[in-house]
Amino acid sequence: MDSLRRIILMLSISLAATNAIAADAPCNDPCRKPTSWFDFNVFTLKVTFPNSERYALWHGQWDSDTKDIKIIAETSDGSAIRKGNILMIAGRIMATQGTVSEPGYEIDALDGAVLEQQLVLKLLGAALPDGASSIKGSRKIDYSDQKTGIQFATQSAQGFIAPPWRIKGKAKLVAHDVVEYELALTSGVKGKPNNEGREFSANFVGRLSKSVTTRLDDAMSLEGWTLFGVGVQTKKDGNSTIYDYTAAPATEVYKTVADIRKQ
C-alpha cells in the first residue's frame, strides 16, 4: 500500500468540492488549476505499474453541488484482491461496503481513487489544454515537462509527480462528451531517493463522460453500509494532542441518505 499511496495521496472531497471555474489555458505551476477536463464527472480508471501485478480499477462519479461521490473499487497488491463500494455523502459522511481497505484505512481507499483521477485530469489538462474539444477522432499524446512537477491533494492526503515527467499515449472522442484514453507516465530521476524525485512510472487507461444525475438518491437505504464521519479527528499522544483529517466510525445513526442531508 505504501508505494501506491506515494503517488496517490489526495482528492476525495477535492474533486467533489472543486467549484473553481474551469478554464482552458496552460498552468505553469505544480498545482495546475482545473481545466475543462474537470467538467467530466463520471469515470472509469485502471492504474497499472510496469513489471508489477499491482493494479487499481475504479468506476466512479461525483456531484459538485451536493459533494456526493460514488465509487466501485477493485484493488490488488499483487496477491490479495479487495473489492467494494465507497460513498461520500454531502462531503462529510463516508460509507463502505465490502473490503475496500484494511480496517482503519478506509479514507485511503477513497483518497486513492480521487487522487489518481485528479492526476489523470491534470495530465490531460497539461497535454491537451484546450480540452476535449481539441480532439478530432483519435489524438496522439506525447507531452513532457522538464522543470515543473504536478501537485495534487485532498484534505487528508497529497501526492507529487517529480520533474522531469513525460506522458505518452492517446485520447479518443468516442461520442459527445465521452473520451477514452491510454496514458503512460514516467517521472523523476533514476537513483534518487523518494523524497528527492525517484524514478516512477505508471499506466492509466480510462473513460470520461458527463452526467446530470450524479446526486445520490435521498431515499437510498444505508442498511448494510459501514458509516464513517470525515473530518478533523483528535487523539492523545502522551502530553500532546494529534489532529488528523481522516475517517472515524460515525456516532450518529443514519438510515437513509436523506438523514445525512438533514444535518
mmCIF file of N, CA and C in Angstrom, residues 28-139:
data_model
loop_
_atom_site.group_PDB
_atom_site.id
_atom_site.type_symbol
_atom_site.label_atom_id
_atom_site.label_comp_id
_atom_site.label_asym_id
_atom_site.label_seq_id
_atom_site.Cartn_x
_atom_site.Cartn_y
_atom_site.Cartn_z
ATOM 1 N N ASN A 28 1.415 27.004 -15.476
ATOM 2 C CA ASN A 28 2.825 26.729 -15.230
ATOM 3 C C ASN A 28 3.155 26.707 -13.743
ATOM 4 N N ASP A 29 2.416 25.923 -12.986
ATOM 5 C CA ASP A 29 2.713 25.760 -11.578
ATOM 6 C C ASP A 29 2.347 24.335 -11.172
ATOM 7 N N PRO A 30 2.916 23.811 -10.085
ATOM 8 C CA PRO A 30 2.673 22.407 -9.704
ATOM 9 C C PRO A 30 1.211 22.085 -9.413
ATOM 10 N N CYS A 31 0.463 23.086 -8.924
ATOM 11 C CA CYS A 31 -0.939 22.820 -8.589
ATOM 12 C C CYS A 31 -1.812 22.672 -9.830
ATOM 13 N N ARG A 32 -1.431 23.296 -10.912
ATOM 14 C CA ARG A 32 -2.153 23.200 -12.188
ATOM 15 C C ARG A 32 -3.658 23.410 -11.995
ATOM 16 N N LYS A 33 -4.094 24.619 -12.150
ATOM 17 C CA LYS A 33 -5.502 24.965 -11.963
ATOM 18 C C LYS A 33 -6.397 24.079 -12.829
ATOM 19 N N PRO A 34 -7.619 23.780 -12.350
ATOM 20 C CA PRO A 34 -8.522 22.912 -13.110
ATOM 21 C C PRO A 34 -8.817 23.450 -14.497
ATOM 22 N N THR A 35 -8.777 22.585 -15.484
ATOM 23 C CA THR A 35 -9.174 22.935 -16.848
ATOM 24 C C THR A 35 -10.558 22.350 -17.081
ATOM 25 N N SER A 36 -11.050 22.448 -18.300
ATOM 26 C CA SER A 36 -12.380 21.907 -18.601
ATOM 27 C C SER A 36 -12.428 20.392 -18.496
ATOM 28 N N TRP A 37 -11.274 19.728 -18.370
ATOM 29 C CA TRP A 37 -11.289 18.281 -18.144
ATOM 30 C C TRP A 37 -11.974 17.943 -16.821
ATOM 31 N N PHE A 38 -11.970 18.870 -15.884
ATOM 32 C CA PHE A 38 -12.624 18.632 -14.593
ATOM 33 C C PHE A 38 -14.150 18.709 -14.691
ATOM 34 N N ASP A 39 -14.666 19.082 -15.857
ATOM 35 C CA ASP A 39 -16.115 19.082 -16.039
ATOM 36 C C ASP A 39 -16.658 17.665 -16.212
ATOM 37 N N PHE A 40 -15.774 16.720 -16.548
ATOM 38 C CA PHE A 40 -16.209 15.321 -16.654
ATOM 39 C C PHE A 40 -16.411 14.781 -15.236
ATOM 40 N N ASN A 41 -17.600 14.269 -14.946
ATOM 41 C CA ASN A 41 -17.904 13.838 -13.581
ATOM 42 C C ASN A 41 -18.241 12.356 -13.444
ATOM 43 N N VAL A 42 -18.038 11.594 -14.518
ATOM 44 C CA VAL A 42 -18.201 10.136 -14.468
ATOM 45 C C VAL A 42 -16.944 9.526 -15.076
ATOM 46 N N PHE A 43 -16.395 8.518 -14.418
ATOM 47 C CA PHE A 43 -15.132 7.980 -14.914
ATOM 48 C C PHE A 43 -14.966 6.495 -14.640
ATOM 49 N N THR A 44 -14.185 5.876 -15.508
ATOM 50 C CA THR A 44 -13.620 4.548 -15.276
ATOM 51 C C THR A 44 -12.118 4.714 -15.406
ATOM 52 N N LEU A 45 -11.373 4.165 -14.452
ATOM 53 C CA LEU A 45 -9.927 4.331 -14.460
ATOM 54 C C LEU A 45 -9.256 3.066 -13.948
ATOM 55 N N LYS A 46 -8.318 2.555 -14.748
ATOM 56 C CA LYS A 46 -7.485 1.442 -14.300
ATOM 57 C C LYS A 46 -6.035 1.904 -14.286
ATOM 58 N N VAL A 47 -5.375 1.685 -13.154
ATOM 59 C CA VAL A 47 -3.976 2.058 -12.988
ATOM 60 C C VAL A 47 -3.148 0.792 -12.829
ATOM 61 N N THR A 48 -2.115 0.645 -13.633
ATOM 62 C CA THR A 48 -1.197 -0.486 -13.530
ATOM 63 C C THR A 48 0.231 0.044 -13.468
ATOM 64 N N PHE A 49 1.147 -0.843 -13.068
ATOM 65 C CA PHE A 49 2.539 -0.457 -12.902
ATOM 66 C C PHE A 49 3.429 -1.434 -13.660
ATOM 67 N N PRO A 50 4.387 -0.941 -14.427
ATOM 68 C CA PRO A 50 5.269 -1.818 -15.207
ATOM 69 C C PRO A 50 5.964 -2.843 -14.308
ATOM 70 N N ASN A 51 6.049 -4.068 -14.812
ATOM 71 C CA ASN A 51 6.732 -5.160 -14.108
ATOM 72 C C ASN A 51 6.146 -5.433 -12.731
ATOM 73 N N SER A 52 4.850 -5.220 -12.581
ATOM 74 C CA SER A 52 4.184 -5.459 -11.309
ATOM 75 C C SER A 52 2.775 -5.992 -11.559
ATOM 76 N N GLU A 53 2.290 -6.822 -10.646
ATOM 77 C CA GLU A 53 0.924 -7.320 -10.749
ATOM 78 C C GLU A 53 -0.054 -6.439 -9.982
ATOM 79 N N ARG A 54 0.436 -5.377 -9.359
ATOM 80 C CA ARG A 54 -0.447 -4.466 -8.639
ATOM 81 C C ARG A 54 -1.320 -3.688 -9.630
ATOM 82 N N TYR A 55 -2.538 -3.416 -9.240
ATOM 83 C CA TYR A 55 -3.415 -2.598 -10.070
ATOM 84 C C TYR A 55 -4.534 -2.013 -9.209
ATOM 85 N N ALA A 56 -5.199 -1.030 -9.765
ATOM 86 C CA ALA A 56 -6.393 -0.448 -9.153
ATOM 87 C C ALA A 56 -7.386 -0.156 -10.266
ATOM 88 N N LEU A 57 -8.638 -0.501 -10.037
ATOM 89 C CA LEU A 57 -9.701 -0.269 -11.014
ATOM 90 C C LEU A 57 -10.870 0.397 -10.301
ATOM 91 N N TRP A 58 -11.271 1.549 -10.824
ATOM 92 C CA TRP A 58 -12.369 2.289 -10.212
ATOM 93 C C TRP A 58 -13.401 2.705 -11.257
ATOM 94 N N HIS A 59 -14.664 2.631 -10.868
ATOM 95 C CA HIS A 59 -15.767 3.215 -11.623
ATOM 96 C C HIS A 59 -16.395 4.233 -10.676
ATOM 97 N N GLY A 60 -16.423 5.494 -11.064
ATOM 98 C CA GLY A 60 -16.880 6.493 -10.114
ATOM 99 C C GLY A 60 -17.638 7.646 -10.733
ATOM 100 N N GLN A 61 -18.225 8.433 -9.846
ATOM 101 C CA GLN A 61 -18.940 9.638 -10.251
ATOM 102 C C GLN A 61 -18.979 10.590 -9.064
ATOM 103 N N TRP A 62 -19.113 11.887 -9.336
ATOM 104 C CA TRP A 62 -19.251 12.838 -8.247
ATOM 105 C C TRP A 62 -20.176 13.967 -8.655
ATOM 106 N N ASP A 63 -20.753 14.609 -7.671
ATOM 107 C CA ASP A 63 -21.663 15.719 -7.900
ATOM 108 C C ASP A 63 -21.106 16.940 -7.164
ATOM 109 N N SER A 64 -20.744 17.979 -7.903
ATOM 110 C CA SER A 64 -20.077 19.132 -7.306
ATOM 111 C C SER A 64 -21.009 19.955 -6.423
ATOM 112 N N ASP A 65 -22.317 19.883 -6.662
ATOM 113 C CA ASP A 65 -23.257 20.669 -5.854
ATOM 114 C C ASP A 65 -23.497 20.035 -4.488
ATOM 115 N N THR A 66 -23.716 18.729 -4.456
ATOM 116 C CA THR A 66 -24.032 18.052 -3.190
ATOM 117 C C THR A 66 -22.802 17.508 -2.482
ATOM 118 N N LYS A 67 -21.644 17.492 -3.162
ATOM 119 C CA LYS A 67 -20.415 16.888 -2.628
ATOM 120 C C LYS A 67 -20.582 15.376 -2.465
ATOM 121 N N ASP A 68 -21.417 14.761 -3.296
ATOM 122 C CA ASP A 68 -21.598 13.307 -3.284
ATOM 123 C C ASP A 68 -20.572 12.638 -4.183
ATOM 124 N N ILE A 69 -20.061 11.494 -3.748
ATOM 125 C CA ILE A 69 -19.167 10.673 -4.558
ATOM 126 C C ILE A 69 -19.623 9.223 -4.445
ATOM 127 N N LYS A 70 -19.559 8.503 -5.546
ATOM 128 C CA LYS A 70 -19.859 7.071 -5.555
ATOM 129 C C LYS A 70 -18.771 6.359 -6.341
ATOM 130 N N ILE A 71 -18.161 5.343 -5.741
ATOM 131 C CA ILE A 71 -17.058 4.635 -6.386
ATOM 132 C C ILE A 71 -17.203 3.135 -6.185
ATOM 133 N N ILE A 72 -17.043 2.385 -7.265
ATOM 134 C CA ILE A 72 -16.913 0.923 -7.212
ATOM 135 C C ILE A 72 -15.427 0.640 -7.335
ATOM 136 N N ALA A 73 -14.854 -0.014 -6.334
ATOM 137 C CA ALA A 73 -13.401 -0.152 -6.261
ATOM 138 C C ALA A 73 -12.950 -1.607 -6.314
ATOM 139 N N GLU A 74 -11.849 -1.826 -7.019
ATOM 140 C CA GLU A 74 -11.167 -3.120 -7.031
ATOM 141 C C GLU A 74 -9.664 -2.838 -7.068
ATOM 142 N N THR A 75 -8.948 -3.297 -6.053
ATOM 143 C CA THR A 75 -7.502 -3.057 -5.988
ATOM 144 C C THR A 75 -6.781 -4.345 -5.634
ATOM 145 N N SER A 76 -5.527 -4.427 -6.054
ATOM 146 C CA SER A 76 -4.721 -5.608 -5.755
ATOM 147 C C SER A 76 -3.292 -5.192 -5.467
ATOM 148 N N ASP A 77 -2.697 -5.801 -4.454
ATOM 149 C CA ASP A 77 -1.285 -5.558 -4.150
ATOM 150 C C ASP A 77 -0.388 -6.586 -4.823
ATOM 151 N N GLY A 78 -0.959 -7.376 -5.726
ATOM 152 C CA GLY A 78 -0.205 -8.409 -6.423
ATOM 153 C C GLY A 78 -0.522 -9.800 -5.921
ATOM 154 N N SER A 79 -1.189 -9.876 -4.762
ATOM 155 C CA SER A 79 -1.576 -11.179 -4.212
ATOM 156 C C SER A 79 -3.053 -11.170 -3.842
ATOM 157 N N ALA A 80 -3.426 -10.343 -2.873
ATOM 158 C CA ALA A 80 -4.831 -10.259 -2.464
ATOM 159 C C ALA A 80 -5.566 -9.197 -3.269
ATOM 160 N N ILE A 81 -6.852 -9.464 -3.544
ATOM 161 C CA ILE A 81 -7.702 -8.518 -4.262
ATOM 162 C C ILE A 81 -8.783 -8.021 -3.315
ATOM 163 N N ARG A 82 -8.969 -6.718 -3.294
ATOM 164 C CA ARG A 82 -10.020 -6.114 -2.478
ATOM 165 C C ARG A 82 -11.087 -5.528 -3.399
ATOM 166 N N LYS A 83 -12.355 -5.774 -3.056
ATOM 167 C CA LYS A 83 -13.454 -5.240 -3.841
ATOM 168 C C LYS A 83 -14.504 -4.638 -2.909
ATOM 169 N N GLY A 84 -15.099 -3.564 -3.352
ATOM 170 C CA GLY A 84 -16.147 -2.962 -2.543
ATOM 171 C C GLY A 84 -16.677 -1.684 -3.147
ATOM 172 N N ASN A 85 -17.565 -1.037 -2.414
ATOM 173 C CA ASN A 85 -18.202 0.199 -2.844
ATOM 174 C C ASN A 85 -17.920 1.290 -1.819
ATOM 175 N N ILE A 86 -17.783 2.508 -2.306
ATOM 176 C CA ILE A 86 -17.494 3.648 -1.446
ATOM 177 C C ILE A 86 -18.444 4.786 -1.790
ATOM 178 N N LEU A 87 -18.996 5.411 -0.762
ATOM 179 C CA LEU A 87 -19.807 6.607 -0.941
ATOM 180 C C LEU A 87 -19.221 7.732 -0.105
ATOM 181 N N MET A 88 -19.295 8.931 -0.613
ATOM 182 C CA MET A 88 -19.117 10.131 0.195
ATOM 183 C C MET A 88 -20.416 10.889 0.068
ATOM 184 N N ILE A 89 -21.086 11.118 1.185
ATOM 185 C CA ILE A 89 -22.408 11.733 1.168
ATOM 186 C C ILE A 89 -22.321 13.139 1.747
ATOM 187 N N ALA A 90 -22.700 14.112 0.945
ATOM 188 C CA ALA A 90 -22.706 15.514 1.359
ATOM 189 C C ALA A 90 -21.342 16.001 1.819
ATOM 190 N N GLY A 91 -20.288 15.334 1.385
ATOM 191 C CA GLY A 91 -18.936 15.764 1.705
ATOM 192 C C GLY A 91 -18.500 15.522 3.127
ATOM 193 N N ARG A 92 -19.302 14.768 3.929
ATOM 194 C CA ARG A 92 -18.901 14.617 5.323
ATOM 195 C C ARG A 92 -19.133 13.243 5.931
ATOM 196 N N ILE A 93 -19.961 12.410 5.321
ATOM 197 C CA ILE A 93 -20.159 11.043 5.809
ATOM 198 C C ILE A 93 -19.724 10.071 4.716
ATOM 199 N N MET A 94 -18.811 9.179 5.060
ATOM 200 C CA MET A 94 -18.314 8.170 4.133
ATOM 201 C C MET A 94 -18.965 6.840 4.478
ATOM 202 N N ALA A 95 -19.307 6.075 3.458
ATOM 203 C CA ALA A 95 -19.927 4.765 3.658
ATOM 204 C C ALA A 95 -19.216 3.739 2.796
ATOM 205 N N THR A 96 -19.013 2.539 3.328
ATOM 206 C CA THR A 96 -18.332 1.486 2.570
ATOM 207 C C THR A 96 -19.106 0.180 2.642
ATOM 208 N N GLN A 97 -18.935 -0.613 1.606
ATOM 209 C CA GLN A 97 -19.409 -1.989 1.548
ATOM 210 C C GLN A 97 -18.270 -2.839 1.019
ATOM 211 N N GLY A 98 -18.125 -4.057 1.540
ATOM 212 C CA GLY A 98 -17.077 -4.934 1.050
ATOM 213 C C GLY A 98 -15.758 -4.651 1.743
ATOM 214 N N THR A 99 -14.671 -5.120 1.117
ATOM 215 C CA THR A 99 -13.345 -4.977 1.709
ATOM 216 C C THR A 99 -12.538 -3.967 0.902
ATOM 217 N N VAL A 100 -12.858 -2.697 1.055
ATOM 218 C CA VAL A 100 -12.178 -1.664 0.272
ATOM 219 C C VAL A 100 -10.790 -1.346 0.812
ATOM 220 N N SER A 101 -10.527 -1.706 2.083
ATOM 221 C CA SER A 101 -9.241 -1.390 2.681
ATOM 222 C C SER A 101 -9.037 -2.215 3.938
ATOM 223 N N GLU A 102 -7.844 -2.111 4.506
ATOM 224 C CA GLU A 102 -7.622 -2.656 5.829
ATOM 225 C C GLU A 102 -8.408 -1.808 6.822
ATOM 226 N N PRO A 103 -8.902 -2.421 7.908
ATOM 227 C CA PRO A 103 -9.632 -1.640 8.914
ATOM 228 C C PRO A 103 -8.779 -0.474 9.423
ATOM 229 N N GLY A 104 -9.391 0.680 9.504
ATOM 230 C CA GLY A 104 -8.677 1.854 9.966
ATOM 231 C C GLY A 104 -8.086 2.689 8.852
ATOM 232 N N TYR A 105 -8.104 2.171 7.617
ATOM 233 C CA TYR A 105 -7.530 2.891 6.479
ATOM 234 C C TYR A 105 -8.588 3.182 5.418
ATOM 235 N N GLU A 106 -9.838 3.308 5.837
ATOM 236 C CA GLU A 106 -10.923 3.499 4.884
ATOM 237 C C GLU A 106 -10.765 4.790 4.082
ATOM 238 N N ILE A 107 -10.281 5.849 4.708
ATOM 239 C CA ILE A 107 -10.130 7.108 3.990
ATOM 240 C C ILE A 107 -9.112 6.980 2.862
ATOM 241 N N ASP A 108 -8.129 6.069 3.019
ATOM 242 C CA ASP A 108 -7.135 5.867 1.969
ATOM 243 C C ASP A 108 -7.762 5.287 0.706
ATOM 244 N N ALA A 109 -8.772 4.434 0.893
ATOM 245 C CA ALA A 109 -9.439 3.837 -0.268
ATOM 246 C C ALA A 109 -10.128 4.905 -1.101
ATOM 247 N N LEU A 110 -10.742 5.856 -0.427
ATOM 248 C CA LEU A 110 -11.387 6.965 -1.137
ATOM 249 C C LEU A 110 -10.357 7.897 -1.735
ATOM 250 N N ASP A 111 -9.353 8.258 -0.944
ATOM 251 C CA ASP A 111 -8.304 9.152 -1.435
ATOM 252 C C ASP A 111 -7.602 8.570 -2.662
ATOM 253 N N GLY A 112 -7.351 7.267 -2.626
ATOM 254 C CA GLY A 112 -6.651 6.637 -3.737
ATOM 255 C C GLY A 112 -7.370 6.842 -5.053
ATOM 256 N N ALA A 113 -8.676 6.598 -5.057
ATOM 257 C CA ALA A 113 -9.457 6.756 -6.284
ATOM 258 C C ALA A 113 -9.500 8.210 -6.733
ATOM 259 N N VAL A 114 -9.748 9.105 -5.796
ATOM 260 C CA VAL A 114 -9.900 10.511 -6.158
ATOM 261 C C VAL A 114 -8.575 11.124 -6.585
ATOM 262 N N LEU A 115 -7.510 10.741 -5.888
ATOM 263 C CA LEU A 115 -6.198 11.281 -6.231
ATOM 264 C C LEU A 115 -5.761 10.879 -7.630
ATOM 265 N N GLU A 116 -5.908 9.610 -7.941
ATOM 266 C CA GLU A 116 -5.479 9.136 -9.257
ATOM 267 C C GLU A 116 -6.327 9.764 -10.355
ATOM 268 N N GLN A 117 -7.624 9.921 -10.098
ATOM 269 C CA GLN A 117 -8.471 10.556 -11.098
ATOM 270 C C GLN A 117 -8.088 12.017 -11.278
ATOM 271 N N GLN A 118 -7.792 12.702 -10.183
ATOM 272 C CA GLN A 118 -7.347 14.088 -10.292
ATOM 273 C C GLN A 118 -6.042 14.188 -11.073
ATOM 274 N N LEU A 119 -5.141 13.266 -10.815
ATOM 275 C CA LEU A 119 -3.864 13.259 -11.530
ATOM 276 C C LEU A 119 -4.092 13.099 -13.028
ATOM 277 N N VAL A 120 -4.946 12.171 -13.418
ATOM 278 C CA VAL A 120 -5.242 11.968 -14.840
ATOM 279 C C VAL A 120 -5.798 13.237 -15.464
ATOM 280 N N LEU A 121 -6.722 13.902 -14.770
ATOM 281 C CA LEU A 121 -7.304 15.119 -15.322
ATOM 282 C C LEU A 121 -6.251 16.214 -15.474
ATOM 283 N N LYS A 122 -5.297 16.258 -14.558
ATOM 284 C CA LYS A 122 -4.221 17.247 -14.675
ATOM 285 C C LYS A 122 -3.261 16.890 -15.803
ATOM 286 N N LEU A 123 -3.002 15.605 -15.994
ATOM 287 C CA LEU A 123 -2.148 15.196 -17.104
ATOM 288 C C LEU A 123 -2.797 15.545 -18.441
ATOM 289 N N LEU A 124 -4.096 15.254 -18.557
ATOM 290 C CA LEU A 124 -4.807 15.594 -19.792
ATOM 291 C C LEU A 124 -4.851 17.103 -19.992
ATOM 292 N N GLY A 125 -5.025 17.842 -18.898
ATOM 293 C CA GLY A 125 -5.056 19.292 -18.998
ATOM 294 C C GLY A 125 -3.729 19.867 -19.449
ATOM 295 N N ALA A 126 -2.634 19.211 -19.051
ATOM 296 C CA ALA A 126 -1.310 19.681 -19.468
ATOM 297 C C ALA A 126 -1.057 19.374 -20.937
ATOM 298 N N ALA A 127 -1.402 18.154 -21.338
ATOM 299 C CA ALA A 127 -1.135 17.722 -22.709
ATOM 300 C C ALA A 127 -2.125 18.308 -23.712
ATOM 301 N N LEU A 128 -3.377 18.443 -23.287
ATOM 302 C CA LEU A 128 -4.430 18.946 -24.174
ATOM 303 C C LEU A 128 -5.148 20.097 -23.467
ATOM 304 N N PRO A 129 -4.508 21.254 -23.330
ATOM 305 C CA PRO A 129 -5.069 22.365 -22.553
ATOM 306 C C PRO A 129 -6.353 22.947 -23.121
ATOM 307 N N ASP A 130 -6.663 22.660 -24.387
ATOM 308 C CA ASP A 130 -7.907 23.148 -24.976
ATOM 309 C C ASP A 130 -9.082 22.224 -24.711
ATOM 310 N N GLY A 131 -8.859 21.187 -23.899
ATOM 311 C CA GLY A 131 -9.946 20.302 -23.523
ATOM 312 C C GLY A 131 -10.310 19.284 -24.579
ATOM 313 N N ALA A 132 -11.419 18.580 -24.323
ATOM 314 C CA ALA A 132 -11.856 17.528 -25.239
ATOM 315 C C ALA A 132 -12.238 18.076 -26.602
ATOM 316 N N SER A 133 -12.542 19.357 -26.667
ATOM 317 C CA SER A 133 -12.921 19.957 -27.950
ATOM 318 C C SER A 133 -11.770 19.945 -28.951
ATOM 319 N N SER A 134 -10.543 19.750 -28.445
ATOM 320 C CA SER A 134 -9.381 19.723 -29.342
ATOM 321 C C SER A 134 -9.162 18.356 -29.972
ATOM 322 N N ILE A 135 -9.964 17.363 -29.563
ATOM 323 C CA ILE A 135 -9.805 16.003 -30.083
ATOM 324 C C ILE A 135 -10.732 15.792 -31.278
ATOM 325 N N LYS A 136 -10.170 15.427 -32.381
ATOM 326 C CA LYS A 136 -10.947 15.076 -33.563
ATOM 327 C C LYS A 136 -10.674 13.609 -33.856
ATOM 328 N N GLY A 137 -11.626 12.752 -33.500
ATOM 329 C CA GLY A 137 -11.395 11.314 -33.630
ATOM 330 C C GLY A 137 -10.429 10.855 -32.570
ATOM 331 N N SER A 138 -9.251 10.400 -32.977
ATOM 332 C CA SER A 138 -8.225 9.952 -32.043
ATOM 333 C C SER A 138 -7.027 10.889 -32.127
ATOM 334 N N ARG A 139 -6.464 11.222 -30.968
ATOM 335 C CA ARG A 139 -5.330 12.145 -30.961
ATOM 336 C C ARG A 139 -4.165 11.546 -30.176
#
